[in-house]
Coordinates of C-alpha atoms and ligand atoms in Angstrom, one line a residue:
M17 CA -60.6 -170.3 -260.0
T18 CA -60.6 -172.0 -256.6
E19 CA -64.1 -171.7 -255.5
S20 CA -64.4 -170.0 -252.0
I21 CA -65.7 -172.1 -249.4
S22 CA -66.3 -169.4 -246.9
S23 CA -70.0 -168.3 -246.7
Q24 CA -73.2 -167.3 -248.0
N25 CA -71.9 -163.7 -248.5
A26 CA -70.9 -162.4 -251.9
I27 CA -69.0 -159.5 -250.2
E28 CA -67.7 -159.4 -246.8
I29 CA -66.3 -155.9 -245.4
A30 CA -64.8 -155.6 -242.0
H31 CA -63.6 -152.5 -240.2
L32 CA -62.8 -150.6 -243.6
S33 CA -61.4 -147.3 -243.4
K34 CA -59.8 -144.9 -246.0
V35 CA -58.2 -141.8 -245.4
Y36 CA -57.2 -139.8 -248.6
A37 CA -53.8 -137.9 -249.0
G38 CA -54.6 -134.7 -247.4
G39 CA -56.5 -136.3 -244.5
K40 CA -60.1 -136.7 -245.7
K41 CA -61.7 -139.5 -244.0
A42 CA -63.9 -141.2 -246.7
L43 CA -64.6 -144.4 -244.8
D44 CA -64.7 -144.9 -241.1
D45 CA -64.6 -148.4 -239.8
V46 CA -67.3 -150.0 -242.1
S47 CA -68.3 -153.4 -241.5
L48 CA -71.0 -154.9 -244.0
N49 CA -71.8 -158.3 -245.5
I50 CA -73.6 -158.6 -248.8
P51 CA -75.5 -161.7 -249.0
R52 CA -75.2 -163.9 -252.2
G53 CA -78.2 -163.7 -254.7
Q54 CA -79.5 -160.3 -253.6
I55 CA -80.1 -156.9 -255.2
F56 CA -78.3 -154.9 -252.5
G57 CA -78.6 -151.1 -252.4
L58 CA -75.9 -148.8 -251.0
L59 CA -77.4 -145.4 -250.5
G60 CA -75.8 -142.2 -249.0
P61 CA -75.8 -138.5 -249.6
N62 CA -73.2 -136.9 -252.1
G63 CA -69.7 -137.4 -250.8
A64 CA -70.7 -140.1 -248.2
G65 CA -68.1 -142.6 -249.5
K66 CA -70.1 -144.9 -251.7
S67 CA -67.6 -144.7 -254.5
T68 CA -64.5 -144.8 -252.3
L69 CA -66.1 -148.2 -251.1
I70 CA -66.6 -149.5 -254.7
N71 CA -63.3 -148.5 -255.9
I72 CA -61.6 -150.2 -253.1
L73 CA -63.5 -153.3 -254.0
A74 CA -62.5 -152.7 -257.8
G75 CA -58.8 -152.4 -256.9
L76 CA -58.8 -148.7 -257.9
V77 CA -58.2 -147.2 -254.5
N78 CA -56.1 -148.5 -251.7
K79 CA -57.7 -149.0 -248.3
T80 CA -56.1 -147.5 -245.2
S81 CA -57.1 -150.4 -243.0
G82 CA -59.6 -153.1 -242.6
S83 CA -60.2 -156.0 -245.0
A84 CA -62.6 -157.0 -247.6
R85 CA -63.4 -160.4 -249.3
I86 CA -65.1 -160.8 -252.7
W87 CA -66.7 -164.1 -253.2
G88 CA -64.6 -165.5 -250.4
F89 CA -61.3 -164.0 -251.9
D90 CA -59.4 -161.5 -249.8
I91 CA -58.6 -158.4 -251.9
D92 CA -55.1 -158.4 -250.3
V93 CA -54.3 -162.2 -250.4
N94 CA -56.2 -163.0 -253.6
P95 CA -56.3 -159.9 -255.5
R96 CA -56.7 -161.7 -259.0
N97 CA -59.6 -164.0 -258.0
A98 CA -61.4 -161.3 -256.2
K99 CA -61.1 -159.1 -259.2
N100 CA -62.4 -161.8 -261.4
S101 CA -65.3 -162.2 -259.3
I102 CA -66.7 -158.9 -259.6
G103 CA -67.8 -156.7 -262.6
I104 CA -67.9 -153.0 -262.0
V105 CA -69.8 -150.2 -263.7
N106 CA -68.3 -147.0 -262.8
Q107 CA -69.9 -143.4 -262.7
E108 CA -67.6 -142.3 -265.4
I109 CA -68.0 -143.6 -268.9
M110 CA -64.7 -145.3 -269.8
F111 CA -64.0 -146.9 -273.2
D112 CA -62.0 -146.0 -276.3
P113 CA -64.4 -144.0 -278.6
F114 CA -62.7 -145.3 -281.7
F115 CA -63.8 -148.9 -281.0
T116 CA -67.2 -150.4 -281.9
P117 CA -69.3 -151.7 -279.1
F118 CA -68.6 -155.3 -280.5
E119 CA -64.6 -154.5 -280.5
T120 CA -65.1 -153.0 -276.9
L121 CA -66.4 -156.1 -275.5
E122 CA -64.0 -158.4 -277.4
N123 CA -61.0 -156.3 -276.2
Q124 CA -62.4 -156.4 -272.6
A125 CA -63.0 -160.1 -272.7
G126 CA -59.3 -160.4 -273.9
F127 CA -58.1 -158.3 -271.0
Y128 CA -59.7 -161.0 -268.7
G129 CA -58.4 -163.9 -270.8
V130 CA -61.6 -165.2 -271.8
P131 CA -61.0 -167.5 -274.7
K132 CA -62.5 -166.6 -277.9
S133 CA -64.9 -169.6 -278.2
E134 CA -66.3 -168.5 -274.8
R135 CA -66.8 -164.8 -275.4
L136 CA -70.4 -163.6 -275.3
S137 CA -70.3 -160.2 -277.1
M138 CA -73.3 -160.5 -279.3
E139 CA -75.4 -161.9 -276.4
L140 CA -74.4 -159.2 -274.3
L141 CA -75.1 -156.5 -276.8
R142 CA -78.4 -158.1 -277.4
A143 CA -79.2 -158.2 -273.6
V144 CA -78.7 -154.5 -273.4
H145 CA -80.5 -153.6 -276.6
L146 CA -77.4 -152.5 -278.6
E147 CA -77.2 -155.4 -281.1
D148 CA -77.9 -152.9 -284.0
K149 CA -75.1 -150.6 -282.8
A150 CA -72.5 -153.6 -282.7
N151 CA -70.5 -152.0 -285.4
A152 CA -71.0 -148.3 -284.9
Y153 CA -68.3 -146.2 -283.4
A154 CA -68.7 -145.9 -279.5
R155 CA -68.3 -142.3 -279.9
T156 CA -71.8 -142.1 -281.9
L157 CA -73.8 -143.7 -279.1
S158 CA -76.1 -141.6 -276.9
G159 CA -75.4 -141.3 -273.3
G160 CA -77.9 -143.9 -272.4
M161 CA -76.5 -146.3 -274.8
K162 CA -73.0 -145.8 -273.6
R163 CA -74.0 -146.6 -270.1
R164 CA -75.7 -149.8 -271.3
L165 CA -72.5 -150.6 -273.0
M166 CA -70.7 -150.2 -269.9
V167 CA -72.9 -152.8 -268.1
A168 CA -72.3 -155.1 -270.8
K169 CA -68.5 -154.5 -270.5
A170 CA -68.7 -155.5 -266.9
M171 CA -70.3 -158.7 -267.6
V172 CA -67.7 -160.0 -270.3
H173 CA -66.0 -162.2 -268.0
S174 CA -69.3 -163.6 -266.3
P175 CA -68.7 -162.5 -262.7
P176 CA -70.9 -163.7 -260.0
I177 CA -71.2 -160.1 -258.5
L178 CA -72.3 -157.0 -260.7
V179 CA -71.6 -153.7 -258.9
L180 CA -73.3 -150.5 -260.5
D181 CA -72.3 -147.1 -259.3
E182 CA -75.1 -144.8 -260.0
P183 CA -75.9 -146.7 -263.2
T184 CA -78.8 -144.6 -264.2
A185 CA -77.6 -140.9 -263.7
G186 CA -78.6 -139.1 -266.8
V187 CA -80.4 -142.1 -268.5
D188 CA -84.1 -141.3 -269.4
I189 CA -86.9 -143.2 -267.9
M190 CA -87.6 -145.7 -270.5
L191 CA -83.9 -146.7 -270.9
R192 CA -83.7 -146.7 -267.1
Q193 CA -86.4 -149.3 -267.0
Q194 CA -84.7 -151.6 -269.7
L195 CA -81.5 -151.4 -267.7
W196 CA -83.4 -152.5 -264.6
D197 CA -85.1 -155.4 -266.5
Y198 CA -81.7 -156.3 -267.4
V199 CA -80.3 -156.2 -263.9
R200 CA -83.4 -158.1 -262.6
E201 CA -82.9 -160.7 -265.3
L202 CA -79.1 -161.2 -264.4
N203 CA -80.1 -161.4 -260.7
A204 CA -82.7 -164.0 -261.5
Q205 CA -79.9 -166.1 -263.2
G206 CA -78.1 -165.9 -259.9
V207 CA -75.9 -162.7 -260.1
T208 CA -75.6 -160.8 -257.0
I209 CA -76.1 -157.0 -257.7
V210 CA -74.8 -154.3 -255.7
L211 CA -75.9 -150.6 -256.8
T212 CA -75.5 -147.1 -255.6
T213 CA -78.3 -144.8 -256.6
H214 CA -79.6 -141.3 -255.7
Y215 CA -83.0 -142.6 -256.8
L216 CA -84.6 -143.7 -253.6
E217 CA -87.8 -144.9 -255.2
E218 CA -85.7 -147.0 -257.6
A219 CA -83.8 -148.5 -254.6
E220 CA -87.1 -149.3 -252.7
E221 CA -88.5 -150.8 -255.8
L222 CA -85.6 -153.0 -256.7
C223 CA -83.3 -153.8 -253.7
D224 CA -83.9 -156.6 -251.2
R225 CA -81.5 -155.0 -248.8
I226 CA -80.3 -151.4 -248.2
A227 CA -77.3 -150.1 -246.4
I228 CA -77.0 -146.3 -245.9
I229 CA -73.6 -144.6 -245.5
N230 CA -73.2 -141.1 -244.3
H231 CA -69.9 -139.2 -243.8
G232 CA -68.1 -142.5 -244.2
R233 CA -70.2 -144.3 -241.4
L234 CA -72.5 -147.2 -241.9
I235 CA -75.8 -145.9 -240.2
A236 CA -78.3 -148.6 -241.6
N237 CA -78.3 -152.0 -243.1
K238 CA -81.7 -153.7 -243.2
P239 CA -84.1 -155.5 -245.5
T240 CA -85.7 -152.8 -247.4
R241 CA -89.2 -153.4 -245.9
E242 CA -87.9 -153.1 -242.5
L243 CA -85.9 -149.9 -243.4
V244 CA -89.1 -148.4 -244.8
D245 CA -91.0 -149.4 -241.6
M246 CA -88.6 -147.3 -239.6
A247 CA -90.2 -144.2 -240.7
Q248 CA -91.6 -142.7 -237.7
E249 CA -93.7 -140.0 -239.5
K250 CA -97.0 -140.5 -241.0
I251 CA -99.2 -138.0 -243.0
V252 CA -102.7 -137.3 -242.8
I253 CA -104.3 -135.1 -245.4
V254 CA -107.5 -133.5 -244.2
T255 CA -110.0 -131.3 -246.2
V256 CA -112.0 -129.2 -243.5
D257 CA -115.3 -127.4 -243.8
R258 CA -114.4 -123.9 -243.7
D259 CA -111.9 -121.3 -244.4
G260 CA -109.8 -120.2 -241.6
A261 CA -106.4 -118.6 -240.9
G262 CA -104.8 -122.2 -240.9
L263 CA -104.9 -124.9 -238.4
P264 CA -103.6 -124.0 -234.9
S265 CA -100.8 -126.0 -233.4
H266 CA -101.8 -129.1 -231.3
P267 CA -99.6 -131.6 -229.3
C268 CA -100.4 -134.2 -231.8
F269 CA -99.2 -132.5 -234.8
D270 CA -95.4 -132.4 -235.7
K271 CA -96.0 -130.2 -238.7
V272 CA -98.8 -128.7 -240.5
E273 CA -98.9 -127.5 -244.2
Q274 CA -101.7 -126.0 -246.1
T275 CA -101.5 -127.7 -249.5
G276 CA -104.8 -126.4 -250.9
E277 CA -107.8 -124.5 -250.3
R278 CA -109.2 -125.9 -247.0
V279 CA -106.6 -128.9 -247.3
F280 CA -103.9 -129.4 -244.6
S281 CA -101.2 -131.9 -244.6
I282 CA -100.6 -132.9 -241.0
T283 CA -97.4 -134.8 -240.0
F284 CA -97.5 -136.8 -236.9
N285 CA -95.3 -139.3 -235.1
K286 CA -96.7 -142.8 -235.2
D287 CA -95.2 -143.5 -231.7
R288 CA -96.9 -140.6 -230.3
A289 CA -100.4 -140.5 -232.0
N290 CA -102.6 -142.3 -234.4
A291 CA -104.9 -141.1 -237.3
G292 CA -107.8 -141.0 -235.0
D293 CA -106.0 -138.8 -232.5
V294 CA -105.0 -136.4 -235.2
L295 CA -108.7 -136.2 -236.6
G296 CA -110.1 -135.8 -233.0
A297 CA -107.6 -133.0 -232.6
V298 CA -108.7 -131.2 -236.0
Q299 CA -112.4 -131.3 -234.7
A300 CA -111.6 -130.3 -231.3
L301 CA -109.8 -127.2 -232.9
G302 CA -113.5 -126.4 -234.3
F303 CA -113.3 -127.8 -237.8
G304 CA -115.4 -130.2 -239.5
I305 CA -113.9 -132.8 -241.7
V306 CA -115.1 -133.3 -245.2
D307 CA -112.3 -135.7 -246.6
V308 CA -109.2 -137.6 -245.2
A309 CA -106.4 -139.3 -247.0
T310 CA -103.3 -140.9 -245.7
R311 CA -99.7 -141.2 -247.0
E312 CA -97.6 -143.9 -246.0
P313 CA -94.0 -143.0 -245.2
D314 CA -91.3 -144.1 -247.9
L315 CA -87.6 -144.7 -248.1
E316 CA -87.0 -140.9 -248.6
D317 CA -88.5 -140.1 -245.2
V318 CA -86.4 -142.8 -243.5
F319 CA -83.3 -141.7 -245.5
L320 CA -83.8 -138.0 -244.6
N321 CA -84.4 -138.9 -240.9
L322 CA -81.3 -141.1 -240.4
T323 CA -79.0 -138.8 -242.5
A324 CA -80.4 -135.6 -240.5
A325 CA -79.8 -137.4 -237.1
A326 CA -76.4 -138.8 -238.0
Ligands
ATP10 N1 -59.1 -138.9 -254.5 C1 -59.6 -138.4 -253.4 N2 -58.8 -137.4 -252.9 C2 -59.2 -136.8 -251.8 N3 -60.4 -137.0 -251.3 C3 -61.4 -137.5 -252.0 C4 -60.8 -138.2 -253.1 N4 -61.9 -139.1 -253.6 C5 -62.9 -138.8 -252.8 N5 -62.6 -137.9 -251.9 C6 -63.4 -137.4 -250.7 O1 -64.0 -138.4 -250.0 C7 -65.3 -138.4 -249.7 C8 -66.1 -139.6 -250.1 O2 -66.2 -139.5 -251.8 P1 -67.0 -140.7 -252.6 O3 -66.7 -140.1 -253.9 O4 -66.5 -141.9 -252.0 O5 -68.4 -140.4 -252.1 P2 -69.9 -140.7 -252.7 O6 -70.6 -141.1 -251.7 O7 -69.6 -141.8 -253.8 O8 -70.4 -139.5 -253.4 P3 -71.3 -139.2 -254.8 O9 -72.6 -139.8 -254.5 O10 -71.3 -137.7 -254.8 O11 -70.4 -139.8 -255.8 C9 -65.8 -137.0 -250.3 O12 -65.7 -136.0 -249.2 C10 -64.7 -136.6 -251.4 O13 -64.5 -135.4 -251.5

């Protein structure tokens, strides 16, 4: 494979648009660079366009306009090299149920032209904790096992980029953790990981950088920490010293919720007030404060704010 000389980016997407037959605009002028060596999260609500983007990179959907380069290879000019540079785990589970996991990986390696002596089928099965199922029929595997087999299948040609489209949907928590351990391990070995997930907590924990797509448009693309810091809302939870008909409104409060007996969860905007202002306001309304806790905003808050505003 001719090594690309172009840049430090694993994937470069410029002005990518997709209009499906029937007129649905699934991607609208998306430009996005995914740096090499990262775990990159692509988030967005249902129908935002994430799968369309990934399927264009996989060569499964034709773009309407724009360009994309994978490991420096333009998907139009050099489709074969582009395809060889990426392994994709789709949302749907796709393999022949009559082959064993070992045969499934061997067949896939053959499809990519990997010589027999260079195949890694058993190593891959071991890595995804399926070595004891190597010779079972794939149709007898559980949902979580099938998904892990899909990940192994995407890695048979040792691509420098692994894309996981909702890889943990329907996978229980323990297996999800094992899958992420493997993904982290691959990343530590230098594989660039791109994943879409609905689990914001997971994205926050795993990803170096996160892009958010909404209605086919890119609405954010930042290091995870910066994105989380964008949350404008903060929450103070106060326990007051007496029963009342609830806390009256106050200019400092964006939202007040009673979450327990004498316990109120008060949301405020960190640009307009601080926790001291909020507590002062509670006291000024005639309540004594017995206890205080704060909750930091997380990615879910940012996500909801951004997608609601867009
Ligand atoms: N083959 C198709 N023909 C017409 N419209 C399509 C097709 N595939 C997807 N769409 C539409 O394009 C939009 C984007 O869909 P896409 O599957 O890319 O979103 P997504 O972000 O992956 O959603 P999800 O998280 O639910 O998988 C949706 O409105 C969808 O209905």
